Amino acid sequence: MTDEQLARHTLETTGCSCVAVKNGQAVVSEMSGVRPLMLWLQDQPELLRGACVADKIVGKAAALLLLYGGVTHVYGAVMSDPAAAVFRQHGMPYTC
């Protein structure tokens, strides 16, 4: 299973709100909003660089944080049009 597939599978089969997967290792959060991303960027910035992230809801603020964090792919169960536009503008692969 690829990191992208593992991130989506983990999000869909657990109670987490956000998951980052890097090199087959998943880190999950049950916090809502952009809090998991903010904490990961503050405490473990290396976690997001090169990771695949799956989130229940991806808005524009989350999209900008994910770009800043250096993720390689984003899956959003729900994604706003402005978030998708940010990803398209920056060439970030995403699915929703």
PDB file of N, CA and C in Angstrom:
ATOM      1  N   MET A   1       0.844  -1.179   0.000  1.00  0.00           N
ATOM      2  CA  MET A   1       0.000   0.000   0.000  1.00  0.00           C
ATOM      3  C   MET A   1       0.892   1.246   0.000  1.00  0.00           C
ATOM      4  N   THR A   2       0.585   2.188  -0.869  1.00  0.00           N
ATOM      5  CA  THR A   2       1.373   3.424  -0.939  1.00  0.00           C
ATOM      6  C   THR A   2       1.036   4.319   0.259  1.00  0.00           C
ATOM      7  N   ASP A   3       1.871   5.331   0.479  1.00  0.00           N
ATOM      8  CA  ASP A   3       1.597   6.279   1.562  1.00  0.00           C
ATOM      9  C   ASP A   3       0.264   6.989   1.336  1.00  0.00           C
ATOM     10  N   GLU A   4      -0.048   7.325   0.083  1.00  0.00           N
ATOM     11  CA  GLU A   4      -1.325   7.969  -0.241  1.00  0.00           C
ATOM     12  C   GLU A   4      -2.488   7.067   0.146  1.00  0.00           C
ATOM     13  N   GLN A   5      -2.401   5.800  -0.238  1.00  0.00           N
ATOM     14  CA  GLN A   5      -3.466   4.844   0.067  1.00  0.00           C
ATOM     15  C   GLN A   5      -3.587   4.618   1.566  1.00  0.00           C
ATOM     16  N   LEU A   6      -2.452   4.516   2.258  1.00  0.00           N
ATOM     17  CA  LEU A   6      -2.473   4.298   3.701  1.00  0.00           C
ATOM     18  C   LEU A   6      -3.086   5.490   4.426  1.00  0.00           C
ATOM     19  N   ALA A   7      -2.770   6.701   3.978  1.00  0.00           N
ATOM     20  CA  ALA A   7      -3.334   7.891   4.608  1.00  0.00           C
ATOM     21  C   ALA A   7      -4.852   7.893   4.474  1.00  0.00           C
ATOM     22  N   ARG A   8      -5.345   7.669   3.270  1.00  0.00           N
ATOM     23  CA  ARG A   8      -6.799   7.663   3.046  1.00  0.00           C
ATOM     24  C   ARG A   8      -7.468   6.528   3.811  1.00  0.00           C
ATOM     25  N   HIS A   9      -6.878   5.338   3.756  1.00  0.00           N
ATOM     26  CA  HIS A   9      -7.446   4.180   4.461  1.00  0.00           C
ATOM     27  C   HIS A   9      -7.522   4.441   5.963  1.00  0.00           C
ATOM     28  N   THR A  10      -6.460   5.003   6.516  1.00  0.00           N
ATOM     29  CA  THR A  10      -6.438   5.287   7.958  1.00  0.00           C
ATOM     30  C   THR A  10      -7.511   6.301   8.316  1.00  0.00           C
ATOM     31  N   LEU A  11      -7.650   7.341   7.513  1.00  0.00           N
ATOM     32  CA  LEU A  11      -8.672   8.354   7.772  1.00  0.00           C
ATOM     33  C   LEU A  11     -10.065   7.734   7.730  1.00  0.00           C
ATOM     34  N   GLU A  12     -10.312   6.859   6.759  1.00  0.00           N
ATOM     35  CA  GLU A  12     -11.641   6.295   6.558  1.00  0.00           C
ATOM     36  C   GLU A  12     -11.994   5.183   7.540  1.00  0.00           C
ATOM     37  N   THR A  13     -11.007   4.553   8.155  1.00  0.00           N
ATOM     38  CA  THR A  13     -11.299   3.401   9.010  1.00  0.00           C
ATOM     39  C   THR A  13     -11.074   3.652  10.499  1.00  0.00           C
ATOM     40  N   THR A  14     -10.580   4.832  10.849  1.00  0.00           N
ATOM     41  CA  THR A  14     -10.378   5.153  12.262  1.00  0.00           C
ATOM     42  C   THR A  14     -11.215   6.379  12.599  1.00  0.00           C
ATOM     43  N   GLY A  15     -11.214   6.777  13.824  1.00  0.00           N
ATOM     44  CA  GLY A  15     -11.947   7.963  14.241  1.00  0.00           C
ATOM     45  C   GLY A  15     -11.136   9.233  14.153  1.00  0.00           C
ATOM     46  N   CYS A  16      -9.998   9.186  13.474  1.00  0.00           N
ATOM     47  CA  CYS A  16      -9.136  10.370  13.428  1.00  0.00           C
ATOM     48  C   CYS A  16      -9.700  11.422  12.479  1.00  0.00           C
ATOM     49  N   SER A  17      -9.240  12.644  12.662  1.00  0.00           N
ATOM     50  CA  SER A  17      -9.664  13.725  11.778  1.00  0.00           C
ATOM     51  C   SER A  17      -8.591  14.057  10.750  1.00  0.00           C
ATOM     52  N   CYS A  18      -7.344  13.688  11.056  1.00  0.00           N
ATOM     53  CA  CYS A  18      -6.230  14.018  10.175  1.00  0.00           C
ATOM     54  C   CYS A  18      -5.135  12.967  10.348  1.00  0.00           C
ATOM     55  N   VAL A  19      -4.502  12.585   9.251  1.00  0.00           N
ATOM     56  CA  VAL A  19      -3.420  11.606   9.317  1.00  0.00           C
ATOM     57  C   VAL A  19      -2.314  12.020   8.346  1.00  0.00           C
ATOM     58  N   ALA A  20      -1.090  11.906   8.804  1.00  0.00           N
ATOM     59  CA  ALA A  20       0.087  12.132   7.969  1.00  0.00           C
ATOM     60  C   ALA A  20       0.844  10.820   7.857  1.00  0.00           C
ATOM     61  N   VAL A  21       1.193  10.437   6.637  1.00  0.00           N
ATOM     62  CA  VAL A  21       1.913   9.188   6.413  1.00  0.00           C
ATOM     63  C   VAL A  21       3.193   9.493   5.659  1.00  0.00           C
ATOM     64  N   LYS A  22       4.277   8.981   6.213  1.00  0.00           N
ATOM     65  CA  LYS A  22       5.593   9.165   5.601  1.00  0.00           C
ATOM     66  C   LYS A  22       6.363   7.862   5.756  1.00  0.00           C
ATOM     67  N   ASN A  23       6.848   7.344   4.660  1.00  0.00           N
ATOM     68  CA  ASN A  23       7.618   6.091   4.656  1.00  0.00           C
ATOM     69  C   ASN A  23       6.853   4.960   5.333  1.00  0.00           C
ATOM     70  N   GLY A  24       5.546   4.887   5.095  1.00  0.00           N
ATOM     71  CA  GLY A  24       4.721   3.814   5.631  1.00  0.00           C
ATOM     72  C   GLY A  24       4.335   3.954   7.089  1.00  0.00           C
ATOM     73  N   GLN A  25       4.732   5.048   7.727  1.00  0.00           N
ATOM     74  CA  GLN A  25       4.423   5.282   9.135  1.00  0.00           C
ATOM     75  C   GLN A  25       3.343   6.359   9.248  1.00  0.00           C
ATOM     76  N   ALA A  26       2.256   6.031   9.933  1.00  0.00           N
ATOM     77  CA  ALA A  26       1.133   6.960  10.062  1.00  0.00           C
ATOM     78  C   ALA A  26       1.141   7.636  11.432  1.00  0.00           C
ATOM     79  N   VAL A  27       0.864   8.930  11.431  1.00  0.00           N
ATOM     80  CA  VAL A  27       0.662   9.702  12.654  1.00  0.00           C
ATOM     81  C   VAL A  27      -0.733  10.303  12.542  1.00  0.00           C
ATOM     82  N   VAL A  28      -1.571  10.049  13.546  1.00  0.00           N
ATOM     83  CA  VAL A  28      -2.966  10.485  13.477  1.00  0.00           C
ATOM     84  C   VAL A  28      -3.261  11.533  14.540  1.00  0.00           C
ATOM     85  N   SER A  29      -4.312  12.305  14.275  1.00  0.00           N
ATOM     86  CA  SER A  29      -4.783  13.293  15.238  1.00  0.00           C
ATOM     87  C   SER A  29      -6.301  13.275  15.248  1.00  0.00           C
ATOM     88  N   GLU A  30      -6.867  13.489  16.419  1.00  0.00           N
ATOM     89  CA  GLU A  30      -8.312  13.586  16.555  1.00  0.00           C
ATOM     90  C   GLU A  30      -8.753  15.026  16.773  1.00  0.00           C
ATOM     91  N   MET A  31      -7.806  15.961  16.746  1.00  0.00           N
ATOM     92  CA  MET A  31      -8.138  17.373  16.916  1.00  0.00           C
ATOM     93  C   MET A  31      -8.835  17.890  15.670  1.00  0.00           C
ATOM     94  N   SER A  32      -9.677  18.898  15.846  1.00  0.00           N
ATOM     95  CA  SER A  32     -10.421  19.447  14.717  1.00  0.00           C
ATOM     96  C   SER A  32      -9.722  20.673  14.132  1.00  0.00           C
ATOM     97  N   GLY A  33     -10.200  21.077  12.967  1.00  0.00           N
ATOM     98  CA  GLY A  33      -9.689  22.276  12.315  1.00  0.00           C
ATOM     99  C   GLY A  33      -8.247  22.119  11.871  1.00  0.00           C
ATOM    100  N   VAL A  34      -7.532  23.226  11.909  1.00  0.00           N
ATOM    101  CA  VAL A  34      -6.130  23.217  11.473  1.00  0.00           C
ATOM    102  C   VAL A  34      -5.175  22.958  12.640  1.00  0.00           C
ATOM    103  N   ARG A  35      -5.721  22.700  13.820  1.00  0.00           N
ATOM    104  CA  ARG A  35      -4.861  22.481  14.998  1.00  0.00           C
ATOM    105  C   ARG A  35      -3.828  21.383  14.808  1.00  0.00           C
ATOM    106  N   PRO A  36      -4.197  20.213  14.248  1.00  0.00           N
ATOM    107  CA  PRO A  36      -3.144  19.195  14.075  1.00  0.00           C
ATOM    108  C   PRO A  36      -2.004  19.691  13.197  1.00  0.00           C
ATOM    109  N   LEU A  37      -2.346  20.376  12.115  1.00  0.00           N
ATOM    110  CA  LEU A  37      -1.313  20.877  11.205  1.00  0.00           C
ATOM    111  C   LEU A  37      -0.432  21.908  11.895  1.00  0.00           C
ATOM    112  N   MET A  38      -1.048  22.802  12.645  1.00  0.00           N
ATOM    113  CA  MET A  38      -0.282  23.828  13.370  1.00  0.00           C
ATOM    114  C   MET A  38       0.671  23.186  14.376  1.00  0.00           C
ATOM    115  N   LEU A  39       0.174  22.209  15.123  1.00  0.00           N
ATOM    116  CA  LEU A  39       1.025  21.545  16.118  1.00  0.00           C
ATOM    117  C   LEU A  39       2.154  20.761  15.457  1.00  0.00           C
ATOM    118  N   TRP A  40       1.837  20.054  14.379  1.00  0.00           N
ATOM    119  CA  TRP A  40       2.890  19.307  13.682  1.00  0.00           C
ATOM    120  C   TRP A  40       3.941  20.260  13.126  1.00  0.00           C
ATOM    121  N   LEU A  41       3.513  21.366  12.549  1.00  0.00           N
ATOM    122  CA  LEU A  41       4.472  22.339  12.018  1.00  0.00           C
ATOM    123  C   LEU A  41       5.333  22.939  13.121  1.00  0.00           C
ATOM    124  N   GLN A  42       4.744  23.149  14.276  1.00  0.00           N
ATOM    125  CA  GLN A  42       5.470  23.744  15.399  1.00  0.00           C
ATOM    126  C   GLN A  42       6.400  22.740  16.070  1.00  0.00           C
ATOM    127  N   ASP A  43       5.894  21.539  16.337  1.00  0.00           N
ATOM    128  CA  ASP A  43       6.639  20.569  17.140  1.00  0.00           C
ATOM    129  C   ASP A  43       7.454  19.565  16.331  1.00  0.00           C
ATOM    130  N   GLN A  44       6.974  19.198  15.131  1.00  0.00           N
ATOM    131  CA  GLN A  44       7.630  18.175  14.319  1.00  0.00           C
ATOM    132  C   GLN A  44       7.588  18.558  12.834  1.00  0.00           C
ATOM    133  N   PRO A  45       8.180  19.645  12.442  1.00  0.00           N
ATOM    134  CA  PRO A  45       8.062  20.077  11.040  1.00  0.00           C
ATOM    135  C   PRO A  45       8.551  19.040  10.038  1.00  0.00           C
ATOM    136  N   GLU A  46       9.478  18.200  10.441  1.00  0.00           N
ATOM    137  CA  GLU A  46       9.989  17.165   9.535  1.00  0.00           C
ATOM    138  C   GLU A  46       8.937  16.112   9.230  1.00  0.00           C
ATOM    139  N   LEU A  47       7.913  15.998  10.081  1.00  0.00           N
ATOM    140  CA  LEU A  47       6.849  15.021   9.874  1.00  0.00           C
ATOM    141  C   LEU A  47       6.098  15.288   8.572  1.00  0.00           C
ATOM    142  N   LEU A  48       5.819  16.534   8.270  1.00  0.00           N
ATOM    143  CA  LEU A  48       5.030  16.865   7.088  1.00  0.00           C
ATOM    144  C   LEU A  48       5.850  16.907   5.803  1.00  0.00           C
ATOM    145  N   ARG A  49       7.126  17.254   5.902  1.00  0.00           N
ATOM    146  CA  ARG A  49       7.940  17.363   4.688  1.00  0.00           C
ATOM    147  C   ARG A  49       8.035  16.009   4.010  1.00  0.00           C
ATOM    148  N   GLY A  50       7.449  15.912   2.809  1.00  0.00           N
ATOM    149  CA  GLY A  50       7.476  14.664   2.051  1.00  0.00           C
ATOM    150  C   GLY A  50       6.383  13.681   2.416  1.00  0.00           C
ATOM    151  N   ALA A  51       5.457  14.078   3.278  1.00  0.00           N
ATOM    152  CA  ALA A  51       4.395  13.175   3.726  1.00  0.00           C
ATOM    153  C   ALA A  51       3.153  13.294   2.846  1.00  0.00           C
ATOM    154  N   CYS A  52       2.314  12.289   2.931  1.00  0.00           N
ATOM    155  CA  CYS A  52       0.974  12.318   2.349  1.00  0.00           C
ATOM    156  C   CYS A  52       0.013  12.560   3.499  1.00  0.00           C
ATOM    157  N   VAL A  53      -0.907  13.492   3.324  1.00  0.00           N
ATOM    158  CA  VAL A  53      -1.829  13.856   4.391  1.00  0.00           C
ATOM    159  C   VAL A  53      -3.257  13.624   3.927  1.00  0.00           C
ATOM    160  N   ALA A  54      -4.053  13.041   4.805  1.00  0.00           N
ATOM    161  CA  ALA A  54      -5.491  12.882   4.575  1.00  0.00           C
ATOM    162  C   ALA A  54      -6.211  13.585   5.717  1.00  0.00           C
ATOM    163  N   ASP A  55      -7.227  14.365   5.375  1.00  0.00           N
ATOM    164  CA  ASP A  55      -7.956  15.161   6.370  1.00  0.00           C
ATOM    165  C   ASP A  55      -9.439  15.102   6.045  1.00  0.00           C
ATOM    166  N   LYS A  56     -10.265  15.152   7.081  1.00  0.00           N
ATOM    167  CA  LYS A  56     -11.713  15.118   6.867  1.00  0.00           C
ATOM    168  C   LYS A  56     -12.191  16.327   6.083  1.00  0.00           C
ATOM    169  N   ILE A  57     -11.699  17.506   6.449  1.00  0.00           N
ATOM    170  CA  ILE A  57     -12.106  18.737   5.780  1.00  0.00           C
ATOM    171  C   ILE A  57     -10.860  19.571   5.478  1.00  0.00           C
ATOM    172  N   VAL A  58     -10.681  19.924   4.205  1.00  0.00           N
ATOM    173  CA  VAL A  58      -9.531  20.735   3.806  1.00  0.00           C
ATOM    174  C   VAL A  58     -10.055  22.048   3.236  1.00  0.00           C
ATOM    175  N   GLY A  59      -9.803  23.114   3.970  1.00  0.00           N
ATOM    176  CA  GLY A  59     -10.131  24.456   3.501  1.00  0.00           C
ATOM    177  C   GLY A  59      -8.878  25.165   3.043  1.00  0.00           C
ATOM    178  N   LYS A  60      -9.040  26.417   2.660  1.00  0.00           N
ATOM    179  CA  LYS A  60      -7.905  27.172   2.129  1.00  0.00           C
ATOM    180  C   LYS A  60      -6.788  27.327   3.146  1.00  0.00           C
ATOM    181  N   ALA A  61      -7.121  27.579   4.420  1.00  0.00           N
ATOM    182  CA  ALA A  61      -6.085  27.735   5.444  1.00  0.00           C
ATOM    183  C   ALA A  61      -5.273  26.446   5.581  1.00  0.00           C
ATOM    184  N   ALA A  62      -5.957  25.301   5.618  1.00  0.00           N
ATOM    185  CA  ALA A  62      -5.260  24.020   5.717  1.00  0.00           C
ATOM    186  C   ALA A  62      -4.396  23.797   4.481  1.00  0.00           C
ATOM    187  N   ALA A  63      -4.920  24.146   3.310  1.00  0.00           N
ATOM    188  CA  ALA A  63      -4.158  23.971   2.073  1.00  0.00           C
ATOM    189  C   ALA A  63      -2.851  24.759   2.126  1.00  0.00           C
ATOM    190  N   LEU A  64      -2.922  25.989   2.595  1.00  0.00           N
ATOM    191  CA  LEU A  64      -1.713  26.812   2.688  1.00  0.00           C
ATOM    192  C   LEU A  64      -0.729  26.242   3.697  1.00  0.00           C
ATOM    193  N   LEU A  65      -1.228  25.736   4.819  1.00  0.00           N
ATOM    194  CA  LEU A  65      -0.350  25.115   5.816  1.00  0.00           C
ATOM    195  C   LEU A  65       0.307  23.856   5.250  1.00  0.00           C
ATOM    196  N   LEU A  66      -0.451  23.058   4.512  1.00  0.00           N
ATOM    197  CA  LEU A  66       0.099  21.832   3.920  1.00  0.00           C
ATOM    198  C   LEU A  66       1.177  22.160   2.897  1.00  0.00           C
ATOM    199  N   LEU A  67       0.949  23.182   2.105  1.00  0.00           N
ATOM    200  CA  LEU A  67       1.996  23.613   1.162  1.00  0.00           C
ATOM    201  C   LEU A  67       3.237  24.062   1.912  1.00  0.00           C
ATOM    202  N   TYR A  68       3.048  24.874   2.930  1.00  0.00           N
ATOM    203  CA  TYR A  68       4.163  25.361   3.737  1.00  0.00           C
ATOM    204  C   TYR A  68       4.931  24.197   4.369  1.00  0.00           C
ATOM    205  N   GLY A  69       4.196  23.176   4.788  1.00  0.00           N
ATOM    206  CA  GLY A  69       4.823  22.026   5.428  1.00  0.00           C
ATOM    207  C   GLY A  69       5.560  21.107   4.468  1.00  0.00           C
ATOM    208  N   GLY A  70       5.325  21.261   3.171  1.00  0.00           N
ATOM    209  CA  GLY A  70       6.059  20.462   2.186  1.00  0.00           C
ATOM    210  C   GLY A  70       5.497  19.079   1.935  1.00  0.00           C
ATOM    211  N   VAL A  71       4.189  18.889   2.109  1.00  0.00           N
ATOM    212  CA  VAL A  71       3.609  17.575   1.845  1.00  0.00           C
ATOM    213  C   VAL A  71       3.644  17.284   0.350  1.00  0.00           C
ATOM    214  N   THR A  72       3.536  16.000  -0.005  1.00  0.00           N
ATOM    215  CA  THR A  72       3.615  15.612  -1.413  1.00  0.00           C
ATOM    216  C   THR A  72       2.259  15.285  -2.014  1.00  0.00           C
ATOM    217  N   HIS A  73       1.274  14.971  -1.196  1.00  0.00           N
ATOM    218  CA  HIS A  73      -0.070  14.663  -1.697  1.00  0.00           C
ATOM    219  C   HIS A  73      -1.070  14.911  -0.586  1.00  0.00           C
ATOM    220  N   VAL A  74      -2.262  15.378  -0.966  1.00  0.00           N
ATOM    221  CA  VAL A  74      -3.322  15.647   0.007  1.00  0.00           C
ATOM    222  C   VAL A  74      -4.605  14.960  -0.442  1.00  0.00           C
ATOM    223  N   TYR A  75      -5.251  14.269   0.498  1.00  0.00           N
ATOM    224  CA  TYR A  75      -6.598  13.742   0.283  1.00  0.00           C
ATOM    225  C   TYR A  75      -7.527  14.456   1.246  1.00  0.00           C
ATOM    226  N   GLY A  76      -8.618  14.981   0.741  1.00  0.00           N
ATOM    227  CA  GLY A  76      -9.627  15.592   1.602  1.00  0.00           C
ATOM    228  C   GLY A  76     -10.947  14.893   1.390  1.00  0.00           C
ATOM    229  N   ALA A  77     -11.544  14.377   2.465  1.00  0.00           N
ATOM    230  CA  ALA A  77     -12.875  13.785   2.343  1.00  0.00           C
ATOM    231  C   ALA A  77     -13.843  14.857   1.844  1.00  0.00           C
ATOM    232  N   VAL A  78     -13.646  16.078   2.324  1.00  0.00           N
ATOM    233  CA  VAL A  78     -14.357  17.264   1.836  1.00  0.00           C
ATOM    234  C   VAL A  78     -13.299  18.328   1.601  1.00  0.00           C
ATOM    235  N   MET A  79     -13.366  18.996   0.449  1.00  0.00           N
ATOM    236  CA  MET A  79     -12.380  20.029   0.143  1.00  0.00           C
ATOM    237  C   MET A  79     -13.091  21.235  -0.471  1.00  0.00           C
ATOM    238  N   SER A  80     -12.733  22.406  -0.006  1.00  0.00           N
ATOM    239  CA  SER A  80     -13.332  23.619  -0.553  1.00  0.00           C
ATOM    240  C   SER A  80     -12.735  23.930  -1.928  1.00  0.00           C
ATOM    241  N   ASP A  81     -13.492  24.662  -2.726  1.00  0.00           N
ATOM    242  CA  ASP A  81     -12.987  25.089  -4.029  1.00  0.00           C
ATOM    243  C   ASP A  81     -11.736  25.955  -3.895  1.00  0.00           C
ATOM    244  N   PRO A  82     -11.695  26.906  -2.927  1.00  0.00           N
ATOM    245  CA  PRO A  82     -10.465  27.688  -2.774  1.00  0.00           C
ATOM    246  C   PRO A  82      -9.240  26.833  -2.416  1.00  0.00           C
ATOM    247  N   ALA A  83      -9.436  25.773  -1.621  1.00  0.00           N
ATOM    248  CA  ALA A  83      -8.316  24.880  -1.290  1.00  0.00           C
ATOM    249  C   ALA A  83      -7.827  24.163  -2.540  1.00  0.00           C
ATOM    250  N   ALA A  84      -8.749  23.646  -3.329  1.00  0.00           N
ATOM    251  CA  ALA A  84      -8.371  22.959  -4.569  1.00  0.00           C
ATOM    252  C   ALA A  84      -7.647  23.925  -5.506  1.00  0.00           C
ATOM    253  N   ALA A  85      -8.093  25.173  -5.546  1.00  0.00           N
ATOM    254  CA  ALA A  85      -7.440  26.168  -6.396  1.00  0.00           C
ATOM    255  C   ALA A  85      -6.003  26.421  -5.949  1.00  0.00           C
ATOM    256  N   VAL A  86      -5.776  26.462  -4.645  1.00  0.00           N
ATOM    257  CA  VAL A  86      -4.417  26.643  -4.116  1.00  0.00           C
ATOM    258  C   VAL A  86      -3.534  25.480  -4.567  1.00  0.00           C
ATOM    259  N   PHE A  87      -4.041  24.249  -4.437  1.00  0.00           N
ATOM    260  CA  PHE A  87      -3.253  23.084  -4.838  1.00  0.00           C
ATOM    261  C   PHE A  87      -2.959  23.105  -6.344  1.00  0.00           C
ATOM    262  N   ARG A  88      -3.966  23.434  -7.147  1.00  0.00           N
ATOM    263  CA  ARG A  88      -3.752  23.505  -8.594  1.00  0.00           C
ATOM    264  C   ARG A  88      -2.723  24.574  -8.944  1.00  0.00           C
ATOM    265  N   GLN A  89      -2.833  25.729  -8.313  1.00  0.00           N
ATOM    266  CA  GLN A  89      -1.922  26.846  -8.587  1.00  0.00           C
ATOM    267  C   GLN A  89      -0.469  26.478  -8.302  1.00  0.00           C
ATOM    268  N   HIS A  90      -0.262  25.628  -7.295  1.00  0.00           N
ATOM    269  CA  HIS A  90       1.103  25.274  -6.878  1.00  0.00           C
ATOM    270  C   HIS A  90       1.533  23.886  -7.354  1.00  0.00           C
ATOM    271  N   GLY A  91       0.711  23.240  -8.168  1.00  0.00           N
ATOM    272  CA  GLY A  91       1.076  21.932  -8.712  1.00  0.00           C
ATOM    273  C   GLY A  91       1.093  20.829  -7.674  1.00  0.00           C
ATOM    274  N   MET A  92       0.310  20.967  -6.620  1.00  0.00           N
ATOM    275  CA  MET A  92       0.253  19.963  -5.548  1.00  0.00           C
ATOM    276  C   MET A  92      -0.778  18.888  -5.924  1.00  0.00           C
ATOM    277  N   PRO A  93      -0.375  17.624  -5.984  1.00  0.00           N
ATOM    278  CA  PRO A  93      -1.343  16.574  -6.242  1.00  0.00           C
ATOM    279  C   PRO A  93      -2.338  16.454  -5.079  1.00  0.00           C
ATOM    280  N   TYR A  94      -3.609  16.342  -5.430  1.00  0.00           N
ATOM    281  CA  TYR A  94      -4.648  16.201  -4.406  1.00  0.00           C
ATOM    282  C   TYR A  94      -5.799  15.388  -4.958  1.00  0.00           C
ATOM    283  N   THR A  95      -6.557  14.792  -4.050  1.00  0.00           N
ATOM    284  CA  THR A  95      -7.791  14.107  -4.394  1.00  0.00           C
ATOM    285  C   THR A  95      -8.814  14.427  -3.323  1.00  0.00           C
ATOM    286  N   CYS A  96     -10.062  14.355  -3.743  1.00  0.00           N
ATOM    287  CA  CYS A  96     -11.145  14.587  -2.784  1.00  0.00           C
ATOM    288  C   CYS A  96     -12.392  13.865  -3.234  1.00  0.00           C
TER     289      CYS A  96
END
